Coordinates of C-alpha atoms and ligand atoms in Angstrom, one line a residue:
X411 CA 16.2 8.8 31.7
X412 CA 16.8 9.0 27.9
X413 CA 16.9 12.3 26.2
X414 CA 13.8 11.2 24.2
X415 CA 11.9 10.6 27.5
X416 CA 12.9 14.0 28.8
X417 CA 12.0 15.8 25.6
X418 CA 8.7 14.0 25.7
X419 CA 7.1 15.6 22.6
X420 CA 7.8 18.2 19.9
X421 CA 7.7 21.1 22.3
X422 CA 10.8 19.7 24.1
X423 CA 12.8 20.0 20.9
X424 CA 13.0 23.7 20.8
X425 CA 15.7 24.3 23.4
X426 CA 18.1 21.5 22.4
X427 CA 21.7 22.1 21.4
X428 CA 23.1 20.6 18.2
X429 CA 24.8 17.8 20.1
X430 CA 21.6 17.0 22.0
X431 CA 19.7 16.9 18.7
X432 CA 22.1 14.5 17.3
X433 CA 21.8 12.3 20.4
X434 CA 18.0 12.5 20.1
X435 CA 18.0 11.4 16.5
X436 CA 20.1 8.4 17.5
X437 CA 17.6 7.5 20.3
X438 CA 14.7 7.9 17.9
X439 CA 16.4 5.5 15.5
X440 CA 17.1 3.0 18.2
X441 CA 13.4 3.1 19.3
X442 CA 12.2 2.7 15.8
X443 CA 14.5 -0.2 15.1
X444 CA 13.7 -2.1 18.3
X445 CA 10.0 -1.8 18.0
X446 CA 9.8 -2.4 14.2
X447 CA 12.0 -5.5 14.4
X448 CA 9.7 -6.9 17.1
X449 CA 6.3 -5.9 15.8
X450 CA 7.0 -5.6 12.1
X451 CA 6.5 -2.5 10.0
X452 CA 8.1 -0.1 7.7
X453 CA 11.7 0.3 8.9
X454 CA 13.8 1.8 6.1
X455 CA 11.5 4.7 5.2
X456 CA 11.0 5.7 8.8
X457 CA 14.8 5.6 9.5
X458 CA 15.4 7.9 6.5
X459 CA 13.1 10.6 7.8
X460 CA 14.4 11.1 11.4
X461 CA 16.2 14.3 10.8
X462 CA 13.6 15.6 8.4
X463 CA 10.9 15.0 11.1
X464 CA 12.9 16.7 13.8
X465 CA 13.6 19.7 11.6
X466 CA 9.9 19.9 10.6
X467 CA 8.8 19.8 14.2
X468 CA 11.3 22.5 15.2
X469 CA 10.1 24.9 12.5
X470 CA 6.4 24.0 12.1
X471 CA 4.1 23.7 15.1
X472 CA 1.6 20.9 14.7
X473 CA -0.7 22.6 17.3
X474 CA -1.5 25.0 14.5
X475 CA 0.4 24.0 11.3
X476 CA -0.7 20.9 9.4
X477 CA 1.9 18.3 8.4
X478 CA 0.6 15.6 6.1
X479 CA 2.8 12.5 5.3
X480 CA 2.2 10.7 2.1
X481 CA 1.5 7.0 2.5
X482 CA 2.4 7.5 6.1
X483 CA 4.8 4.6 6.4
X484 CA 7.7 7.0 7.1
X485 CA 6.0 8.7 10.1
X486 CA 7.3 6.7 13.0
X487 CA 9.6 9.5 14.3
X488 CA 6.6 11.8 14.0
X489 CA 4.4 9.5 16.0
X490 CA 7.2 9.3 18.7
X491 CA 7.4 13.1 18.9
X492 CA 3.6 13.8 18.9
X493 CA 2.5 12.3 22.2
X494 CA 2.6 8.6 21.2
X495 CA 6.0 7.7 22.6
X496 CA 4.7 5.8 25.6
X497 CA 2.4 3.7 23.3
X498 CA 5.0 3.2 20.5
X499 CA 5.8 -0.3 21.5
X500 CA 2.1 -1.2 20.7
X501 CA 2.8 -0.2 17.0
X502 CA 0.6 -2.3 14.7
X503 CA -0.7 -4.5 17.5
X504 CA -4.4 -5.1 18.1
X505 CA -5.6 -2.1 20.1
X506 CA -2.2 -0.3 19.7
X507 CA -1.2 2.5 17.5
X508 CA -1.4 2.1 13.8
X509 CA 1.4 1.8 11.3
X510 CA 0.1 4.7 9.3
X511 CA -1.3 8.1 10.2
X512 CA -4.9 7.9 11.5
X513 CA -7.0 11.0 12.2
X514 CA -8.9 9.0 14.8
X515 CA -5.6 8.1 16.6
X516 CA -4.2 11.6 17.1
X517 CA -5.1 15.2 16.6
X518 CA -1.6 15.5 15.1
X519 CA -2.4 13.1 12.2
X520 CA -4.0 15.5 9.8
X521 CA -4.9 12.9 7.2
X522 CA -5.6 9.2 7.3
X523 CA -3.4 7.4 4.8
X524 CA -1.9 4.1 3.6
X525 CA -2.3 4.4 -0.1
X526 CA 0.1 6.6 -1.8
X527 CA 0.1 10.0 -3.5
X528 CA -2.7 11.7 -1.6
X529 CA -0.7 14.2 0.4
X530 CA -0.5 17.1 -2.1
X531 CA -4.3 17.1 -2.9
X532 CA -5.1 16.8 0.8
X533 CA -2.7 19.6 1.7
X534 CA -4.4 21.8 -1.0
X535 CA -7.8 21.1 0.6
X536 CA -6.4 22.2 4.0
X537 CA -4.8 25.3 2.5
X538 CA -7.9 26.4 0.6
X539 CA -10.0 25.9 3.8
X540 CA -7.4 28.0 5.8
X541 CA -7.6 30.9 3.3
X542 CA -11.4 30.8 3.1
X543 CA -11.6 31.1 6.9
X544 CA -8.8 33.7 6.9
X545 CA -6.7 31.6 9.3
X546 CA -3.0 31.7 9.5
X547 CA -1.0 28.6 9.5
X548 CA 1.3 26.6 7.3
X549 CA 0.3 23.4 5.4
X550 CA 3.1 21.0 4.6
X551 CA 2.9 17.8 2.5
X552 CA 5.8 15.4 2.9
X553 CA 6.0 13.1 -0.1
X554 CA 8.5 10.5 -1.3
X555 CA 10.0 10.4 -4.8
X556 CA 8.1 7.1 -5.4
X557 CA 4.7 8.6 -4.5
X558 CA 5.4 11.8 -6.4
X559 CA 5.6 9.8 -9.6
X560 CA 2.0 8.7 -9.3
X561 CA -0.7 10.3 -11.5
X562 CA -2.7 11.7 -8.6
X563 CA 0.3 13.7 -7.5
X564 CA 0.6 15.2 -11.0
X565 CA -3.0 16.0 -11.0
X566 CA -2.5 17.9 -7.8
X567 CA 0.7 19.7 -9.0
X568 CA -1.2 20.7 -12.2
X569 CA -3.8 22.5 -10.1
X570 CA -1.5 23.9 -7.4
X571 CA -0.5 27.2 -9.0
X572 CA -4.1 28.1 -9.9
X573 CA -5.3 27.3 -6.3
X574 CA -3.6 30.5 -5.1
X575 CA -3.3 29.0 -1.6
X576 CA 0.1 28.3 -0.3
X577 CA 1.3 24.7 0.2
X578 CA 4.8 23.7 1.2
X579 CA 5.7 20.4 -0.5
X580 CA 8.7 18.6 0.9
X581 CA 10.0 16.1 -1.6
X582 CA 11.8 13.4 0.4
X583 CA 14.0 11.9 -2.3
X584 CA 15.8 8.7 -1.4
X585 CA 16.0 7.6 -5.0
X586 CA 13.8 4.7 -4.1
X587 CA 10.3 3.6 -4.1
X588 CA 10.3 0.1 -2.5
X589 CA 12.8 -0.9 -5.1
X590 CA 14.9 1.7 -7.0
X591 CA 12.4 4.1 -8.6
X592 CA 11.7 3.9 -12.3
X593 CA 10.8 6.1 -15.3
X594 CA 11.6 9.4 -17.0
X595 CA 10.5 11.6 -14.1
X596 CA 12.8 9.6 -11.9
X597 CA 15.7 10.5 -14.2
X598 CA 14.6 14.2 -14.1
X599 CA 14.7 14.2 -10.3
X600 CA 18.1 12.6 -10.5
X601 CA 19.4 15.3 -12.8
X602 CA 18.0 18.0 -10.5
X603 CA 19.7 16.4 -7.5
X604 CA 23.2 16.7 -9.1
X605 CA 22.8 19.8 -11.2
X606 CA 25.5 22.3 -10.3
X607 CA 23.3 25.2 -11.1
X608 CA 20.8 24.1 -8.4
X609 CA 23.7 23.5 -6.0
X610 CA 24.7 27.2 -6.6
X611 CA 21.1 28.2 -6.0
X612 CA 21.1 26.1 -2.8
X613 CA 24.1 28.0 -1.6
X614 CA 22.5 31.3 -2.5
X615 CA 19.2 30.5 -0.6
X616 CA 21.3 29.4 2.4
X617 CA 23.3 32.6 2.3
X618 CA 20.1 34.6 2.1
X619 CA 18.8 32.6 5.1
X620 CA 21.9 33.3 7.1
X621 CA 22.3 36.9 6.2
X622 CA 18.6 37.8 6.7
X623 CA 18.3 40.4 9.5
X624 CA 15.6 39.9 12.0
X625 CA 12.4 41.5 10.8
X626 CA 13.7 41.9 7.2
X627 CA 10.8 41.7 4.8
X628 CA 11.1 38.2 3.4
X629 CA 9.6 39.2 0.1
X630 CA 12.3 41.8 -0.6
X631 CA 14.9 39.2 0.3
X632 CA 13.3 36.7 -2.0
X633 CA 12.9 39.1 -4.8
X634 CA 16.7 39.3 -4.7
X635 CA 16.7 35.5 -5.0
X636 CA 14.3 35.7 -7.9
X637 CA 16.6 38.3 -9.6
X638 CA 19.5 36.1 -9.0
X639 CA 17.5 33.1 -10.4
X640 CA 17.1 34.8 -13.7
X641 CA 20.8 35.2 -14.0
X642 CA 21.5 31.6 -13.2
X643 CA 20.1 30.3 -16.5
X644 CA 18.4 27.4 -14.9
X645 CA 17.8 24.2 -16.8
X646 CA 14.3 22.9 -17.4
X647 CA 12.6 22.0 -14.2
X648 CA 9.2 20.5 -14.3
X649 CA 8.1 22.2 -11.1
X650 CA 9.1 25.6 -12.2
X651 CA 7.4 24.9 -15.5
X652 CA 4.2 24.3 -13.5
X653 CA 4.7 27.6 -11.7
X654 CA 5.7 26.0 -8.5
X655 CA 9.0 27.4 -7.0
X656 CA 11.6 24.7 -6.6
X657 CA 14.2 24.9 -3.9
X658 CA 16.9 22.4 -3.5
X659 CA 18.4 19.9 -3.4
X660 CA 19.2 20.0 0.3
X661 CA 20.8 17.4 2.6
X662 CA 17.9 15.7 4.4
X663 CA 20.2 14.5 7.2
X664 CA 21.6 17.9 8.0
X665 CA 19.3 19.4 10.6
X666 CA 20.7 22.9 10.4
X667 CA 20.4 23.1 6.6
X668 CA 16.8 21.9 6.6
X669 CA 15.8 24.2 9.5
X670 CA 17.2 27.2 7.7
X671 CA 15.4 26.4 4.5
X672 CA 12.1 25.5 6.3
X673 CA 12.2 28.8 8.2
X674 CA 12.7 30.7 4.9
X675 CA 9.8 28.7 3.4
X676 CA 7.5 29.7 6.2
X677 CA 7.9 33.3 5.1
X678 CA 7.6 32.7 1.4
X679 CA 4.2 33.6 0.2
X680 CA 3.6 31.1 -2.6
X681 CA 3.5 27.4 -2.9
X682 CA 6.9 25.8 -3.2
X683 CA 8.6 22.5 -3.5
X684 CA 11.6 21.8 -1.3
X685 CA 13.7 18.9 -2.6
X686 CA 15.6 17.1 0.2
X687 CA 17.9 14.1 -0.3
X688 CA 17.7 11.4 2.2
X689 CA 19.1 7.8 2.5
X690 CA 16.5 5.1 2.9
X691 CA 17.4 3.0 5.9
X692 CA 19.8 5.7 7.2
X693 CA 21.6 5.1 10.5
X694 CA 21.9 1.3 10.6
X695 CA 24.4 -0.6 8.5
X696 CA 22.0 -3.5 7.7
X697 CA 19.0 -1.3 6.6
X698 CA 21.4 1.0 4.6
X699 CA 22.7 -2.1 2.8
X700 CA 19.2 -3.7 2.2
X701 CA 16.7 -0.8 2.1
X702 CA 14.2 -2.8 0.0
X703 CA 14.2 -5.8 2.3
X704 CA 13.6 -3.6 5.3
X705 CA 10.9 -1.5 3.6
X706 CA 8.2 -3.6 5.1
X707 CA 9.1 -6.5 7.5
X708 CA 7.1 -9.0 9.5
X709 CA 7.1 -9.3 13.3
X710 CA 10.1 -10.8 15.0
X711 CA 12.6 -10.1 12.2
X712 CA 16.2 -10.3 13.0
X713 CA 18.4 -7.4 12.0
X714 CA 20.7 -9.7 10.0
X715 CA 17.7 -11.4 8.2
X716 CA 18.4 -9.7 4.9
X717 CA 21.7 -11.4 4.4
X718 CA 20.1 -14.8 4.8
X719 CA 17.1 -14.1 2.7
X720 CA 16.7 -16.2 -0.5
X721 CA 15.9 -14.3 -3.6
X722 CA 13.7 -17.1 -5.1
X723 CA 10.0 -17.1 -5.4
X724 CA 9.6 -18.9 -2.0
X725 CA 6.6 -20.7 -0.7
X726 CA 4.1 -17.8 -0.6
X727 CA 1.0 -17.5 -2.9
X728 CA 2.8 -14.7 -4.7
X729 CA 5.8 -17.0 -5.2
X730 CA 3.6 -19.8 -6.6
X731 CA 2.0 -17.3 -9.0
X732 CA 5.4 -16.0 -10.0
X733 CA 6.7 -19.5 -10.8
X734 CA 3.7 -20.3 -12.9
X735 CA 4.2 -17.1 -14.8
X736 CA 7.8 -17.9 -15.5
X737 CA 6.8 -21.3 -17.0
X738 CA 4.0 -19.7 -19.0
X739 CA 6.4 -17.0 -20.4
X740 CA 8.8 -19.8 -21.3
X741 CA 6.1 -21.6 -23.3
X742 CA 4.4 -18.5 -24.9
X743 CA 6.2 -15.4 -26.1
X744 CA 2.9 -13.4 -25.8
X745 CA 3.0 -13.6 -22.0
X746 CA 4.0 -10.3 -20.4
X747 CA 3.9 -9.4 -16.7
X748 CA 3.3 -6.0 -15.0
X749 CA 3.5 -4.7 -11.5
X750 CA 3.0 -1.2 -10.0
X751 CA 6.1 -0.7 -7.8
X752 CA 5.4 -4.1 -6.0
X753 CA 8.1 -6.3 -7.6
X754 CA 9.3 -7.7 -4.3
X755 CA 5.9 -8.1 -2.7
X756 CA 4.6 -10.0 -5.7
X757 CA 7.8 -12.1 -5.9
X758 CA 8.5 -11.1 -9.5
X759 CA 12.3 -10.7 -9.1
X760 CA 13.1 -13.9 -11.0
X761 CA 10.6 -13.2 -13.8
X762 CA 12.1 -9.7 -14.2
X763 CA 15.6 -11.2 -14.5
X764 CA 14.5 -14.0 -16.9
X765 CA 12.3 -11.9 -19.1
X766 CA 13.4 -8.3 -18.8
X767 CA 11.7 -7.4 -22.1
X768 CA 8.4 -8.8 -21.1
X769 CA 8.4 -7.4 -17.5
X770 CA 7.2 -3.9 -16.7
X771 CA 7.3 -2.1 -13.4
X772 CA 5.3 1.0 -14.0
X773 CA 6.1 2.6 -10.6
X774 CA 3.1 3.5 -8.4
X775 CA 0.8 3.9 -11.4
X776 CA -2.1 1.4 -11.1
X777 CA -4.4 3.1 -13.5
X778 CA -1.7 3.5 -16.2
X779 CA -0.6 -0.1 -15.7
X780 CA -4.1 -1.6 -16.4
X781 CA -4.6 0.5 -19.5
X782 CA -1.1 -0.4 -20.6
X783 CA -2.0 -4.1 -20.1
X784 CA -5.2 -3.6 -22.0
X785 CA -3.2 -2.1 -24.9
X786 CA -0.8 -5.1 -24.9
X787 CA -3.8 -7.4 -25.0
X788 CA -5.5 -5.5 -27.8
X789 CA -2.3 -5.9 -29.7
X790 CA -2.4 -9.7 -29.3
X791 CA -0.2 -10.2 -26.2
X792 CA -1.3 -12.0 -23.1
X793 CA -0.6 -9.6 -20.2
X794 CA -0.8 -10.6 -16.6
X795 CA -1.0 -7.9 -13.9
X796 CA 0.2 -8.8 -10.4
X797 CA -1.4 -6.3 -8.1
X798 CA -2.5 -6.2 -4.4
X799 CA -6.2 -6.2 -4.1
X800 CA -6.2 -2.9 -2.1
X801 CA -4.3 -1.1 -4.8
X802 CA -6.4 -2.5 -7.6
X803 CA -9.2 -0.3 -6.1
X804 CA -7.3 2.6 -7.7
X805 CA -8.0 1.2 -11.1
X806 CA -11.6 0.0 -10.9
X807 CA -12.6 2.1 -13.9
X808 CA -9.8 0.6 -16.0
X809 CA -11.0 -2.9 -15.2
X810 CA -14.5 -2.0 -16.5
X811 CA -13.8 0.4 -19.3
X812 CA -10.5 -0.7 -20.7
X813 CA -10.5 -4.5 -20.1
X814 CA -14.0 -5.9 -19.7
X815 CA -15.9 -3.8 -22.1
X816 CA -13.7 -4.7 -25.0
X817 CA -13.3 -8.3 -23.6
X818 CA -9.5 -8.1 -23.6
X819 CA -7.5 -11.1 -22.4
X820 CA -5.9 -9.5 -19.3
X821 CA -5.3 -11.6 -16.2
X822 CA -5.5 -9.8 -12.9
X823 CA -3.3 -11.7 -10.4
X824 CA -4.9 -10.3 -7.3
X825 CA -2.4 -10.7 -4.5
X826 CA -3.1 -10.1 -0.8
X827 CA -6.8 -10.8 -1.4
X828 CA -8.3 -11.0 2.0
X829 CA -7.3 -9.7 5.4
X830 CA -3.7 -8.6 5.6
X831 CA -3.0 -8.3 9.3
X832 CA -0.8 -5.6 10.8
X833 CA -1.0 -3.0 7.9
X834 CA -4.7 -2.7 8.8
X835 CA -7.7 -1.0 7.3
X836 CA -6.0 0.7 4.3
X837 CA -4.4 -2.5 3.1
X838 CA -7.1 -5.2 3.3
X839 CA -8.1 -6.8 0.0
X840 CA -11.7 -7.4 0.9
X841 CA -13.7 -5.4 -1.7
X842 CA -12.6 -6.9 -5.0
X843 CA -15.2 -9.7 -5.1
X844 CA -18.0 -7.2 -4.5
X845 CA -17.0 -4.8 -7.3
X846 CA -15.5 -7.3 -9.8
X847 CA -18.7 -9.4 -9.6
X848 CA -20.7 -6.5 -10.9
X849 CA -18.6 -6.1 -14.1
X850 CA -20.0 -7.9 -17.1
X851 CA -17.5 -10.3 -19.0
X852 CA -15.4 -10.7 -15.9
X853 CA -14.5 -14.1 -14.6
X854 CA -13.5 -14.3 -10.9
X855 CA -11.9 -17.4 -9.4
X856 CA -10.2 -18.2 -6.1
X857 CA -7.9 -21.2 -5.8
X858 CA -7.9 -23.2 -2.6
X859 CA -4.4 -24.5 -3.4
X860 CA -1.4 -24.2 -5.7
X861 CA -2.9 -26.8 -8.1
X862 CA -6.0 -24.7 -8.8
X863 CA -3.9 -21.5 -9.0
X864 CA -1.8 -23.0 -11.8
X865 CA -4.9 -24.5 -13.5
X866 CA -6.8 -21.1 -13.5
X867 CA -3.8 -19.3 -15.0
X868 CA -3.2 -21.8 -17.7
X869 CA -6.8 -22.0 -18.6
X870 CA -7.1 -18.3 -18.8
X871 CA -4.4 -18.2 -21.4
X872 CA -6.2 -20.9 -23.5
X873 CA -9.5 -19.1 -23.1
X874 CA -8.2 -15.6 -23.5
X875 CA -10.8 -13.6 -21.6
X876 CA -10.8 -10.9 -18.9
X877 CA -10.1 -12.8 -15.6
X878 CA -9.2 -12.2 -12.0
X879 CA -7.6 -14.8 -9.8
X880 CA -7.5 -13.8 -6.2
X881 CA -5.1 -15.3 -3.6
X882 CA -4.3 -14.3 -0.1
X883 CA -1.3 -13.1 1.8
X884 CA 1.0 -15.8 3.3
X885 CA 2.2 -19.3 2.7
X886 CA 0.5 -21.1 -0.1
X887 CA -1.3 -24.4 0.4
X888 CA 0.3 -27.0 -1.9
X889 CA -2.7 -29.3 -2.4
X890 CA -6.0 -30.1 -0.8
X891 CA -7.3 -33.3 -2.3
X892 CA -10.6 -34.9 -1.8
X893 CA -10.2 -37.9 0.6
X894 CA -9.1 -41.0 -1.2
X895 CA -8.7 -39.1 -4.5
X896 CA -5.6 -37.9 -6.4
X897 CA -5.5 -34.1 -6.6
X898 CA -6.6 -33.1 -10.1
X899 CA -8.3 -29.8 -10.9
X900 CA -12.0 -30.0 -11.5
X901 CA -13.3 -28.8 -14.8
X902 CA -13.3 -25.1 -15.7
X903 CA -16.3 -23.2 -14.4
X904 CA -17.3 -25.9 -11.9
X905 CA -17.5 -26.0 -8.2
X906 CA -16.0 -29.1 -6.5
X907 CA -17.4 -31.2 -3.8
X908 CA -14.4 -32.2 -1.7
X909 CA -16.2 -34.4 0.8
X910 CA -19.8 -35.6 0.7
X911 CA -22.2 -35.4 3.6
X912 CA -25.8 -34.7 4.5
X913 CA -28.1 -31.9 5.4
X914 CA -25.6 -29.2 5.8
X915 CA -23.3 -28.0 3.0
X916 CA -20.3 -25.8 3.8
X917 CA -19.0 -23.8 0.8
X918 CA -15.4 -22.5 1.1
X919 CA -14.0 -19.9 -1.3
X920 CA -10.2 -19.9 -1.8
X921 CA -8.6 -19.4 1.6
X922 CA -11.6 -20.5 3.5
X923 CA -11.8 -24.1 2.1
X924 CA -9.5 -25.4 4.8
X925 CA -11.6 -23.6 7.5
X926 CA -14.7 -25.4 6.1
X927 CA -12.9 -28.8 6.2
X928 CA -12.0 -28.2 9.9
X929 CA -15.5 -27.0 10.6
X930 CA -17.0 -30.1 9.1
X931 CA -15.0 -32.2 11.6
X932 CA -16.3 -30.1 14.5
X933 CA -19.9 -30.2 13.3
X934 CA -19.7 -34.0 12.9
X935 CA -18.4 -34.2 16.5
X936 CA -21.2 -32.1 17.8
X937 CA -24.1 -33.3 15.8
X938 CA -23.0 -36.8 14.7
X939 CA -23.7 -36.0 11.1
X940 CA -21.0 -35.0 8.6
X941 CA -21.7 -32.0 6.4
X942 CA -20.7 -31.8 2.8
X943 CA -17.8 -29.5 2.0
X944 CA -17.5 -27.9 -1.4
X945 CA -15.1 -25.4 -3.0
X946 CA -16.9 -22.7 -4.9
X947 CA -13.8 -22.0 -7.1
X948 CA -15.7 -19.7 -9.5
X949 CA -17.3 -16.6 -7.9
X950 CA -18.3 -15.3 -11.2
X951 CA -19.9 -16.8 -13.2
X952 CA -21.3 -19.1 -10.5
X953 CA -21.6 -22.8 -11.3
X954 CA -25.4 -22.9 -11.3
X955 CA -25.6 -26.5 -12.2
X956 CA -23.3 -27.5 -9.3
X957 CA -25.3 -25.3 -7.0
X958 CA -28.6 -26.8 -8.1
X959 CA -27.2 -30.2 -7.2
X960 CA -26.2 -29.0 -3.7
X961 CA -29.4 -27.0 -3.1
X962 CA -31.7 -29.9 -3.9
X963 CA -29.9 -32.3 -1.5
X964 CA -29.1 -30.0 1.5
X965 CA -31.2 -28.0 4.0
X966 CA -28.5 -25.6 5.2
X967 CA -25.9 -23.8 3.1
X968 CA -23.1 -21.9 4.8
X969 CA -20.5 -19.9 2.9
X970 CA -17.3 -18.4 4.2
X971 CA -15.1 -15.9 2.5
X972 CA -12.3 -13.4 3.0
X973 CA -14.3 -10.6 1.5
X974 CA -17.0 -8.2 2.6
X975 CA -20.3 -9.9 3.2
X976 CA -21.9 -7.0 1.3
X977 CA -21.6 -8.0 -2.3
X978 CA -19.6 -11.1 -1.6
X979 CA -19.8 -14.6 -2.9
X980 CA -22.1 -15.6 -0.1
X981 CA -24.5 -12.9 -1.2
X982 CA -24.3 -14.2 -4.8
X983 CA -25.2 -17.7 -3.6
X984 CA -28.0 -16.4 -1.4
X985 CA -29.6 -14.4 -4.1
X986 CA -29.5 -17.4 -6.4
X987 CA -31.2 -19.5 -3.7
X988 CA -33.8 -16.7 -3.4
X989 CA -34.3 -16.4 -7.2
X990 CA -34.9 -20.1 -7.6
X991 CA -37.1 -20.4 -4.5
X992 CA -35.0 -23.2 -2.9
X993 CA -36.2 -24.1 0.6
X994 CA -32.7 -23.9 2.0
X995 CA -31.5 -21.8 4.9
X996 CA -28.4 -19.8 3.8
X997 CA -25.9 -18.3 6.2
X998 CA -22.6 -16.5 5.5
X999 CA -19.3 -15.7 7.3
X1000 CA -17.2 -12.9 6.0
X1001 CA -16.0 -9.4 6.6
X1002 CA -18.8 -7.3 8.3
X1003 CA -19.7 -3.8 7.4
X1004 CA -17.0 -2.0 9.4
X1005 CA -13.3 -1.3 8.9
X1006 CA -11.1 -4.0 10.4
X1007 CA -8.2 -2.5 12.4
X1008 CA -4.6 -3.6 12.5
X1009 CA -4.0 -6.9 14.4
X1010 CA -2.6 -10.2 13.4
X1011 CA -4.4 -11.9 10.5
X1012 CA -5.6 -14.7 12.9
X1013 CA -7.2 -12.0 15.2
X1014 CA -8.9 -10.4 12.2
X1015 CA -10.2 -13.8 11.1
X1016 CA -11.7 -14.2 14.5
X1017 CA -13.2 -10.7 14.5
X1018 CA -14.9 -11.6 11.2
X1019 CA -16.2 -14.9 12.5
X1020 CA -14.0 -16.9 10.2
X1021 CA -13.6 -19.6 12.9
X1022 CA -14.7 -23.2 13.3
X1023 CA -16.8 -22.2 16.3
X1024 CA -18.7 -19.5 14.3
X1025 CA -19.2 -21.8 11.3
X1026 CA -20.6 -24.5 13.6
X1027 CA -22.8 -21.9 15.2
X1028 CA -24.1 -20.7 11.9
X1029 CA -24.9 -24.3 10.9
X1030 CA -26.5 -25.5 14.0
X1031 CA -28.5 -22.6 15.3
X1032 CA -31.9 -22.4 13.7
Ligands
LIG1211 C1 -1.6 3.3 -4.4 C2 -0.5 2.6 -3.8 N1 0.3 1.7 -4.5 C3 1.3 1.1 -3.9 C4 1.6 1.3 -2.6 C5 2.7 0.4 -1.9 N2 3.8 1.3 -1.4 C6 3.9 1.7 -0.2 S1 5.2 2.7 0.1 C7 5.7 2.5 -1.5 C8 6.9 3.2 -2.0 C9 6.8 4.6 -1.8 O1 8.0 5.2 -2.2 P1 8.4 6.7 -1.7 O2 7.2 7.5 -1.8 O3 9.6 7.1 -2.5 O4 8.7 6.5 -0.2 P2 9.9 5.8 0.5 O5 9.4 4.5 1.0 O6 11.0 5.6 -0.5 O7 10.3 6.7 1.6 C10 4.8 1.7 -2.2 C11 4.9 1.3 -3.6 C12 0.8 2.2 -1.9 N3 1.0 2.4 -0.5 N4 -0.2 2.8 -2.5

């Protein structure tokens, strides 16, 4: 029996010796590596927080104390130690445990997460509720240096001192977001991490910890620290300036050091930030060497995969977009490209290398990024923002207020539009159609293949308007041509009939065009009549002329989309049918009105009825 098995959960950690704890951390790492390589997931971040998690669980008791992980992608060791060890191998699988904390998965997950920078605000809510109810427990937010740099975190830090409810913030600083972190605050953290004055302070806090007699009033001990602080002539520290005590930096892989500090923090009576330094990917040579590659990996990844990985754009939709942007930037010096901490995911490495002056990684700062792009556009540039659909939700107001209202020529390259698979509920890109459709001046298009993706991007630049082009996760489709015809993009603003038929018309939107073509074959097999297959292309504005032609010649119209049915393209088509009084039966396949859990993308498509069988059923049942 392994030590991890015998420990079973966090309560088993209390009596372990230093040597046993070391062994346990190695076992946790092995478990995390084995399962994540097999199932996919966030490897480097979870490996970096093993000791931190063990120290937290030896000092704070999650039966009473509240521990809140930011983003939650680093919480695998926490899952293993909070009664989910036996199910850990189901990580991110359909019906298995989620890759992020989920309040409905475990009473030890105190906040449901996936998007970044929510932990401090959530912890403040917990702390205030505790004090209003006169309860006694600690509230701990564990946040990475990447997530700390987001505006939401700063809004929380700004309010923390005036809250007068104690929160312990643990800043897990590995000097990286997904890629090395960026910006002025990043440099500030780096200075704090190496400042000799803070190192002196660290030794002092440690000595206070060690010398503190049992039962000694912590406040008198700490007032000595405060006295000492004054004499240390500390350099500027943004946290201290916000009236939040700053302790650190500490070694986040040294269990003894962290436990000492956490115990002291328990007894401190104000909010404080404890700065711990960790190494992303710690404990495995390959993940230490390639922490960005192993930040998020797909299922069945080999541990030596990073050394064989190509650094090019690749064959994904993101890669096609990135290649088009490189060409466009070559042709037009006004083209600039932005990403919010997702340079790897959006395949912009080559663009960043080729056009460093016209590339901007804002860090996790979606709202800022969109207003920055609007500013560039207002000044005559042609900015393109590459952003995952789910994270664009953070910046909905900026799309309306800063881009569409002044009609600025910003192109939103909406990546991961649709169901994303194993990351689950928090990461699907299935709402953008519904809310973007509602914004005046916005044009929304979805390419079925790389040909249309390039066409949309090039036309956007010529037309210079606010536009969103949405494309899914995964391998791009090179070209889907109408049978017997050369693949050429249809005119701007128009839908395209790919293959003609009778009675039934199947309308695909982006990623579902292929599904509609396959469904047409099946329907022909069953009914003997071939349906028409069309590609909607433009979700907003709709091609009313093209729709009129289809609606006057067909009896049944079925749409399929990787977006919510509520507010989706199908609803737009149906409301047009209704408004014009067409005697046509309309049916739609898409994401129903409930959250779609982690599973493979294929399983999620099935759950949403994005299958040949369901499309045939929608067409053929009256
Ligand atoms: C709002 C939002 N934008 C982007 C992301 C994608 N994302 C997930 S983790 C991560 C990096 C976080 O860095 P850090 O907080 O330092 O944690 P680390 O992975 O380094 O431990 C990013 C950009 C996200 N989850 N949420």
